Coordinates of N, CA and C in Angstrom, one line a residue:
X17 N -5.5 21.1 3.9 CA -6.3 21.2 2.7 C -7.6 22.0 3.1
X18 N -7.7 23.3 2.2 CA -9.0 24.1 2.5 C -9.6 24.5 1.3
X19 N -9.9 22.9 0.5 CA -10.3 24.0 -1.3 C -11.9 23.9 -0.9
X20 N -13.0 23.2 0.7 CA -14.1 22.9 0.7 C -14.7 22.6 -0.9
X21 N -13.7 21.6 -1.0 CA -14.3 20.4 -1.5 C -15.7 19.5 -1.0
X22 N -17.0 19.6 -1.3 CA -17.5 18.5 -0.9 C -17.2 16.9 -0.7
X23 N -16.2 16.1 -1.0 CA -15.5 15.1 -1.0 C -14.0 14.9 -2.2
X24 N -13.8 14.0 -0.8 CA -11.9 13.7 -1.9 C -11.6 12.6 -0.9
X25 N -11.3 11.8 -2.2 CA -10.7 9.9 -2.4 C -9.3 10.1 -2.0
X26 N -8.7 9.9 -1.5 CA -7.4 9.6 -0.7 C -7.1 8.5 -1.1
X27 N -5.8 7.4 -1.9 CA -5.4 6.3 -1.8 C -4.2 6.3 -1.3
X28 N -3.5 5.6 -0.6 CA -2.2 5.8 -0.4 C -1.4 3.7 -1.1
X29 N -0.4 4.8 -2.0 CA 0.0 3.9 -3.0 C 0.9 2.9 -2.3
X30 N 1.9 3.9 -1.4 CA 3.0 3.9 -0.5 C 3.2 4.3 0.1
X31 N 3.8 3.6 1.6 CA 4.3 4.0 2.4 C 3.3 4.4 3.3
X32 N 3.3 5.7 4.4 CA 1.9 5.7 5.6 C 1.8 7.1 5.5
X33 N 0.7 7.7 5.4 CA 0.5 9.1 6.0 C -0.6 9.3 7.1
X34 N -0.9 10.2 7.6 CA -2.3 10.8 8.5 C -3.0 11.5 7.7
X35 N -4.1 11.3 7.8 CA -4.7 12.4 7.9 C -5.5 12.9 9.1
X36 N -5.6 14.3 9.6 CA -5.9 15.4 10.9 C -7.2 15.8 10.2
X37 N -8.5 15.1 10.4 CA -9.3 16.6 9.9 C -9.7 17.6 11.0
X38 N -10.0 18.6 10.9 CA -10.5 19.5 11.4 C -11.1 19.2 12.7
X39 N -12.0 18.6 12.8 CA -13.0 18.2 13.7 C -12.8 16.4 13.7
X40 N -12.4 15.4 14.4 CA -12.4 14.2 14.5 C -10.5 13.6 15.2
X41 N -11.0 12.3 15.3 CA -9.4 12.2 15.7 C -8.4 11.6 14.0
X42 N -7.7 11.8 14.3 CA -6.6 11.4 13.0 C -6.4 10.1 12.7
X43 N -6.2 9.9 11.5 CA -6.2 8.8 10.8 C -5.1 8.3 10.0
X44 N -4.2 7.3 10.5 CA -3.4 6.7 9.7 C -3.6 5.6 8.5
X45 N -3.0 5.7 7.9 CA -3.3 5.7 6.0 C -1.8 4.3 6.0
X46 N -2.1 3.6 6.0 CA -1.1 3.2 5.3 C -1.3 1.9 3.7
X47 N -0.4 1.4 3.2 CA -0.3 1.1 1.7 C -2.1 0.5 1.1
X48 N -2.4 1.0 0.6 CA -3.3 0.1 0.3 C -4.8 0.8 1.0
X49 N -4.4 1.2 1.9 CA -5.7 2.1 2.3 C -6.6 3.3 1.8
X50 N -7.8 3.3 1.5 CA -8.4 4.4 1.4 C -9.3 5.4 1.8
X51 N -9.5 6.8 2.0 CA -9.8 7.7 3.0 C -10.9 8.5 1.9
X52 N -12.0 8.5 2.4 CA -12.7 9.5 2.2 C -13.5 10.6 2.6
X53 N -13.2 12.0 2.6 CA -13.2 12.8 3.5 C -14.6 14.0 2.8
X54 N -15.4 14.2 3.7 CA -16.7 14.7 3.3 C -16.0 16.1 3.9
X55 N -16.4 16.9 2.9 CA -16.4 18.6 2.8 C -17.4 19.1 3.5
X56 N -16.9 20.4 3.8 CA -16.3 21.3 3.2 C -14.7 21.5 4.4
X57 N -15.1 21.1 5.9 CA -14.5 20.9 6.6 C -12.8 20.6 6.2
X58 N -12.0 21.8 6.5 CA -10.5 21.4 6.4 C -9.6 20.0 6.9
X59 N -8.7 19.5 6.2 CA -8.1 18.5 6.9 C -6.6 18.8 6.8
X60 N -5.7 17.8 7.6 CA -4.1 18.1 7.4 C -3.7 16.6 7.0
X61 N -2.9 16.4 5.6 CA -2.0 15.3 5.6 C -0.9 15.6 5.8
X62 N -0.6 14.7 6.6 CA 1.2 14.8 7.0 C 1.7 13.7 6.9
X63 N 2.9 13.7 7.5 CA 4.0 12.1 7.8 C 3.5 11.9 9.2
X64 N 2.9 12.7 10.1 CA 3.0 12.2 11.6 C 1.9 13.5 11.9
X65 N 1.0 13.0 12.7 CA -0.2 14.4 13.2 C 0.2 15.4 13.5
X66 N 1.7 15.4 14.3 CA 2.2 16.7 14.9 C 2.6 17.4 14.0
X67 N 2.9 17.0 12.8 CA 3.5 17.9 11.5 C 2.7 19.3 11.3
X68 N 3.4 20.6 11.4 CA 2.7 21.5 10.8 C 2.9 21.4 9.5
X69 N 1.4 22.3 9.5 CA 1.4 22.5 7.7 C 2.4 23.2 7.3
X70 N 3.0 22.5 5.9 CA 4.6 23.4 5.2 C 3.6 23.9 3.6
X71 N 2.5 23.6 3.2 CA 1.5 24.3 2.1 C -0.2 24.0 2.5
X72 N -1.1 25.0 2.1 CA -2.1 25.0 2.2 C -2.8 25.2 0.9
X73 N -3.8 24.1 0.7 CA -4.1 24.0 -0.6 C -5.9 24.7 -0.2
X74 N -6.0 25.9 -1.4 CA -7.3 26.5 -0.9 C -8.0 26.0 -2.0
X75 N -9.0 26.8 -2.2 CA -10.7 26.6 -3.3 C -9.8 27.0 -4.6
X76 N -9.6 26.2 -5.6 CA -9.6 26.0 -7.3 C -8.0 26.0 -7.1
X77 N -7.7 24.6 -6.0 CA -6.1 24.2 -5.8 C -5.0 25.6 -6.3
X78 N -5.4 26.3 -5.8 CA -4.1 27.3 -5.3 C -3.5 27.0 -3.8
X79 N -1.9 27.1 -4.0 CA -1.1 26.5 -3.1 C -0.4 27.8 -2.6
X80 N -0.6 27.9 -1.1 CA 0.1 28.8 -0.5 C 1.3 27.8 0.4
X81 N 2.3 29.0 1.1 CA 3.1 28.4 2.2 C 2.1 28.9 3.7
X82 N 2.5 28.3 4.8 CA 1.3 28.9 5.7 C 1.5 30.6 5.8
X83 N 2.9 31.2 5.5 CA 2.6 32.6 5.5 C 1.9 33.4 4.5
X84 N 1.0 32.7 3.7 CA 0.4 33.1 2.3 C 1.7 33.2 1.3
X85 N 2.5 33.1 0.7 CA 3.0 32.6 -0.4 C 2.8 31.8 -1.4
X86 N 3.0 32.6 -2.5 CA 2.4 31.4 -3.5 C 3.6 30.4 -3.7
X87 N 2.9 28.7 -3.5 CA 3.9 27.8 -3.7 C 3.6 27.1 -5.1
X88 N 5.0 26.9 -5.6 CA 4.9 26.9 -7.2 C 6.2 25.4 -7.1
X89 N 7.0 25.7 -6.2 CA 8.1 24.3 -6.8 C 7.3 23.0 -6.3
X90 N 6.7 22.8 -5.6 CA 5.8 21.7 -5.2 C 5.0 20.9 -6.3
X91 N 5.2 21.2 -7.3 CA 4.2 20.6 -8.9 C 5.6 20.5 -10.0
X92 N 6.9 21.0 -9.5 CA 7.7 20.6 -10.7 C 7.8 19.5 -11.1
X93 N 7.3 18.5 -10.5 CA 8.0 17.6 -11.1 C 7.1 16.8 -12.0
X94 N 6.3 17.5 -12.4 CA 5.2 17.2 -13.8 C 3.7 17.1 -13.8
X95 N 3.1 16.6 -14.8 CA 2.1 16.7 -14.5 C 1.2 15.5 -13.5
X96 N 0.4 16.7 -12.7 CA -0.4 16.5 -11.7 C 0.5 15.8 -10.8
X97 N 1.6 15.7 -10.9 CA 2.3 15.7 -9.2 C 3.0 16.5 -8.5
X98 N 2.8 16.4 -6.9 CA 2.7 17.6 -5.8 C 4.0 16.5 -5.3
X99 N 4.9 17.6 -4.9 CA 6.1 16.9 -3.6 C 7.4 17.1 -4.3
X100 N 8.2 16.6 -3.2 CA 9.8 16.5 -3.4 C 10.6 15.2 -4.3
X101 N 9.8 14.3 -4.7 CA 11.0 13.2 -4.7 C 10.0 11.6 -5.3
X102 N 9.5 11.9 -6.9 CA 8.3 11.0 -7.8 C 9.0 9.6 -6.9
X103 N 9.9 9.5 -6.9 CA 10.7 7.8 -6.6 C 10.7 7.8 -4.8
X104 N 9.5 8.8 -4.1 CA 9.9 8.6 -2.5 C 9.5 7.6 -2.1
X105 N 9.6 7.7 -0.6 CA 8.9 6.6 0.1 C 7.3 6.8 0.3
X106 N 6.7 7.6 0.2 CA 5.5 7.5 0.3 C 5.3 8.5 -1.0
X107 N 3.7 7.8 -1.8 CA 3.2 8.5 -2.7 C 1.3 8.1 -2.6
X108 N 0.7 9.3 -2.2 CA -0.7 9.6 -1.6 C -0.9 10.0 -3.2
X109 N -2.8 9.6 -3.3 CA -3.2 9.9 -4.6 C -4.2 10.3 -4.0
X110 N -5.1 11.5 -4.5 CA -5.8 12.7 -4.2 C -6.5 12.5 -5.5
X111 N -7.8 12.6 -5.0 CA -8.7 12.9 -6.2 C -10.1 13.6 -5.1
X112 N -10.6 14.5 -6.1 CA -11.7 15.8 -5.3 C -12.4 16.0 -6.1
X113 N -13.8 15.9 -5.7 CA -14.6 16.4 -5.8 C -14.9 17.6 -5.9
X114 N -15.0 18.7 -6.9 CA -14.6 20.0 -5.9 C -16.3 21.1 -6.3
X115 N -17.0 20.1 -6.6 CA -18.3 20.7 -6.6 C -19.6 20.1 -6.4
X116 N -20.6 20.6 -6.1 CA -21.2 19.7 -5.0 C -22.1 19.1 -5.8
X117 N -22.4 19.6 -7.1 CA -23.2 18.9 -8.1 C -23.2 17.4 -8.4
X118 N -21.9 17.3 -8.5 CA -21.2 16.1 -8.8 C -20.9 14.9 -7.8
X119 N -21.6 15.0 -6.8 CA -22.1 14.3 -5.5 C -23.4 14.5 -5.2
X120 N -24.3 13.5 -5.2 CA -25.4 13.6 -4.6 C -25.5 14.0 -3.1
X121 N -26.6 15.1 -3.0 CA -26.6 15.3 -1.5 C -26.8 13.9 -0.7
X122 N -27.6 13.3 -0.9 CA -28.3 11.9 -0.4 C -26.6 11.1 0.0
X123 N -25.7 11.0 -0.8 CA -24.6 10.2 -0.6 C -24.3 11.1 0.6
X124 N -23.8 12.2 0.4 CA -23.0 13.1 1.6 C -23.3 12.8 2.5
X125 N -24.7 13.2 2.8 CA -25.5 13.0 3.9 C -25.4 12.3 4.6
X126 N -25.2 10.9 4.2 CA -25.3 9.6 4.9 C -23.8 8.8 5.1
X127 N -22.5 9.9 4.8 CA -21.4 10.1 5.2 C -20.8 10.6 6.1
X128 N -19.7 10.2 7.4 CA -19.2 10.9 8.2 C -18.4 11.6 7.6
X129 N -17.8 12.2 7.9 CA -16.7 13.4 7.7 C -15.3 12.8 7.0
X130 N -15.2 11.1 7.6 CA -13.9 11.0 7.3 C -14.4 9.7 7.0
X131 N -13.6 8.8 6.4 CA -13.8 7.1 6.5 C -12.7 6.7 5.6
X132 N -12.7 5.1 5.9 CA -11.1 4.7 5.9 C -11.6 3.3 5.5
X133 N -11.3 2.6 4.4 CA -11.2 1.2 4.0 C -10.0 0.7 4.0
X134 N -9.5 -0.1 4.7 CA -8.1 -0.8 5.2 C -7.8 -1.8 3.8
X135 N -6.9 -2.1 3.1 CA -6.3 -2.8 2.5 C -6.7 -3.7 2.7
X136 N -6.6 -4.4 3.7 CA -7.4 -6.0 3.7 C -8.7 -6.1 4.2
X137 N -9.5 -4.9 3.5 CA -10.9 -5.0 3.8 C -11.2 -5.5 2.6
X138 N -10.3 -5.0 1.4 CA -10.7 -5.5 -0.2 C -9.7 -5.8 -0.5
X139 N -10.3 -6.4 -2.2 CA -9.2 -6.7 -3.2 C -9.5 -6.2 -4.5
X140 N -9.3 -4.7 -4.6 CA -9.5 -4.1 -5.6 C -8.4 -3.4 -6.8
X141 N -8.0 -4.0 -7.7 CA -7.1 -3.7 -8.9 C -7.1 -1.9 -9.3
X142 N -8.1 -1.2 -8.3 CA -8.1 0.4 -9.5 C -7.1 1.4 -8.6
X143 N -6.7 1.3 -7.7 CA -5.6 2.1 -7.2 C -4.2 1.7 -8.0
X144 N -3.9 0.5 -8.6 CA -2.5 0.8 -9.4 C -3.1 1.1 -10.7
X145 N -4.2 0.8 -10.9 CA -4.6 1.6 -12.5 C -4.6 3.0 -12.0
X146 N -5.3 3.5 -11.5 CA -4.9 5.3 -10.7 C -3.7 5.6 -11.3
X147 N -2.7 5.3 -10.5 CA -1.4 5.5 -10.0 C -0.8 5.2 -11.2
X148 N -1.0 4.3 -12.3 CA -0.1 4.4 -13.6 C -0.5 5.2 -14.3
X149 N -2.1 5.5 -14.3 CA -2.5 6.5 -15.3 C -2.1 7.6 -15.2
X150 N -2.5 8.2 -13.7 CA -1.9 9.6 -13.2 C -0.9 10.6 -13.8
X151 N 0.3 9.6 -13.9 CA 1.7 10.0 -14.5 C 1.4 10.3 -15.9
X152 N 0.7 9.8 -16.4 CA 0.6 9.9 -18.1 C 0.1 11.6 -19.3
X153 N 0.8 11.8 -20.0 CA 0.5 12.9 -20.2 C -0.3 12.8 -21.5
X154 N -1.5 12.0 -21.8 CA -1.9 11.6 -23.3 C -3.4 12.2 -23.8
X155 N -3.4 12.0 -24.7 CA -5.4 12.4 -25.4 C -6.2 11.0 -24.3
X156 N -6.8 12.4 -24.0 CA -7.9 11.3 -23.3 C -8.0 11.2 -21.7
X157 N -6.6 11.4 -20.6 CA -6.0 11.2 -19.6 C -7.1 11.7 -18.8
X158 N -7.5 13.2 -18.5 CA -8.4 13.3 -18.1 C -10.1 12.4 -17.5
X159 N -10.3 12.1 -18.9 CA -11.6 11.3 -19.0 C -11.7 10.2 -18.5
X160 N -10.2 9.7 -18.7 CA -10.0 8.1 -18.2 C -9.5 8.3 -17.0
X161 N -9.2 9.5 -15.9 CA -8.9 9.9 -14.7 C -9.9 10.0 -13.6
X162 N -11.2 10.7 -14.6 CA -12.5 11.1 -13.8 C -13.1 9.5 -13.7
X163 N -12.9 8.8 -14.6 CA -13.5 7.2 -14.4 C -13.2 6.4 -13.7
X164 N -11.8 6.4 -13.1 CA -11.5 5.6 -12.6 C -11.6 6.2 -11.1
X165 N -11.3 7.3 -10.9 CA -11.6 8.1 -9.7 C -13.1 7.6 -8.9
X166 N -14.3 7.4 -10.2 CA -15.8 7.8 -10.1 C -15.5 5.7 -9.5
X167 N -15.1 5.2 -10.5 CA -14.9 3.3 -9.5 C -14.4 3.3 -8.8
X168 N -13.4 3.9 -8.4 CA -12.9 3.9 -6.8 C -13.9 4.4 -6.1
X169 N -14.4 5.5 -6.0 CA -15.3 5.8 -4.9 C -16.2 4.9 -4.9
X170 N -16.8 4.4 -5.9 CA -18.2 3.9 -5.8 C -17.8 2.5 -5.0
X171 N -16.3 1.7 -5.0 CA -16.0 0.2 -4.8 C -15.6 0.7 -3.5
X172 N -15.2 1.7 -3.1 CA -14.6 2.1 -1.9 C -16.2 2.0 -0.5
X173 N -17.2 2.9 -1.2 CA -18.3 3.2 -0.4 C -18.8 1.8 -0.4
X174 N -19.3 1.0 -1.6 CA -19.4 -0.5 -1.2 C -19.1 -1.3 0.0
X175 N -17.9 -1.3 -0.2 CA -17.5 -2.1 0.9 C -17.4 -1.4 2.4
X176 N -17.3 -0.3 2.3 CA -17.7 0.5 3.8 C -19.5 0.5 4.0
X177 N -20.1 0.5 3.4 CA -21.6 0.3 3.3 C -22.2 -1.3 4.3
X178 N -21.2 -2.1 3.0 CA -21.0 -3.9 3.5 C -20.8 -3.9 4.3
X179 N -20.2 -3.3 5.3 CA -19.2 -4.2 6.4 C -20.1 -4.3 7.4
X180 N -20.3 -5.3 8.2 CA -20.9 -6.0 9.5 C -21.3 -4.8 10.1
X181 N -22.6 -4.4 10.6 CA -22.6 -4.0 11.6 C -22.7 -2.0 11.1
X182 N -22.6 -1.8 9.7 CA -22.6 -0.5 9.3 C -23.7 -0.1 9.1
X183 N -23.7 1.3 9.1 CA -25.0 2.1 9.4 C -25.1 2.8 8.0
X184 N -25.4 1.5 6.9 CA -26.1 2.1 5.4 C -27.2 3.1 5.7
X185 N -27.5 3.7 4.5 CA -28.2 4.3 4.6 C -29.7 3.4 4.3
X186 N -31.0 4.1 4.3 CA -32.3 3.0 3.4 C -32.0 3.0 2.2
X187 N -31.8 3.9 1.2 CA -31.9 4.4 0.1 C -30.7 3.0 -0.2
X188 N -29.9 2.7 0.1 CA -28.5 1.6 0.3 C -28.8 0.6 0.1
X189 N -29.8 0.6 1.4 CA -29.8 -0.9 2.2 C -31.4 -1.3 1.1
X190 N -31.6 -0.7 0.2 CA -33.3 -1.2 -0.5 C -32.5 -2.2 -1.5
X191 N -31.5 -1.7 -2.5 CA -31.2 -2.4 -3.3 C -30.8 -3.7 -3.2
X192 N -30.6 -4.4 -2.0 CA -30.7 -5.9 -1.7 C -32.2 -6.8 -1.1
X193 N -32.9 -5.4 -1.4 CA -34.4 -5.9 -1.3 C -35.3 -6.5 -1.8
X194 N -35.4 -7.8 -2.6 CA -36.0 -8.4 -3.2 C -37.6 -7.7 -3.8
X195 N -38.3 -7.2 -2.8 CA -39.2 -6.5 -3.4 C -39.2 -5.3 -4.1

């Protein structure tokens, strides 16, 4: 993935993927996990790290094959889904950011490159609301897409914020400050 996106929410619904970014060591994803990956810096999701890339997704999601070809069967199978096989074994949910407006510098900033909340770090209900909405083709889908995307992140960074021993930011760490 090279659309330098300033950030993109990763859920994995099913099953396990990696993610390779650019710069860091790789990250396995499995059910229930979620990945948040700070731009503009490229990443690779695969089934396994060694996987080469078989599409490269650039700036305003145009899909090539790695020899620059434009890839077009990869989305047939409706709307807003990418792959071979809606009923596979693994199904990764992708949502991006793809403009920097729409992220505070201040959040970026005080973001590594990559981060990962493990399934039984929480118990959060909005990844199967994601994942049933996604599929839906209705009035409204969008609006109710960007919403639920904007709670995930925010429930996602919470609890990576929370966790024992993390390196909140101030601007974070004030809002539990009584004065």
């Amino acid at each position: 993935v090279e659309d330098e996106a300033p950030l993109t929410v990763m859920a994995q619904v099913r099953g396990e993927s990696w993610v390779v970014p650019d710069r860091g060591d790789a990250v396995r994803l499995g059910t229930g996990d979620i990945a948040i990956a700070r731009g503009p810096d490229p990443y690779l999701v695969a089934d396994d790290p060694a996987t080469p890339p078989q599409a490269m997704i650039l700036p305003g999601q145009e899909c090539l094959t790695p020899d620059g070809q434009h890839l077009t069967e990869l989305s047939d199978l409706g709307v807003r889904t990418w792959g071979s096989d809606p009923d596979g074994p693994v199904v990764l949910l992708t949502g991006t950011y793809p403009l920097e407006g729409e992220i505070s510098k201040r959040l970026l900033n005080a973001l590594p490159p990559m981060l990962v909340v493990r399934d039984e770090e929480w118990e959060n209900p909005l990844v199967p609301l994601l994942a049933g909405e996604i599929v839906k083709d209705t009035p409204g889908q969008e609006a109710v897409l960007d919403r639920v995307l904007d709670l995930l992140l925010v429930a996602a960074l919470r609890t990576w914020f929370d966790r024992p021993g993390a390196a909140a930011p101030a601007w974070y760490r004030a809002h539990s400050d009584p004065v």
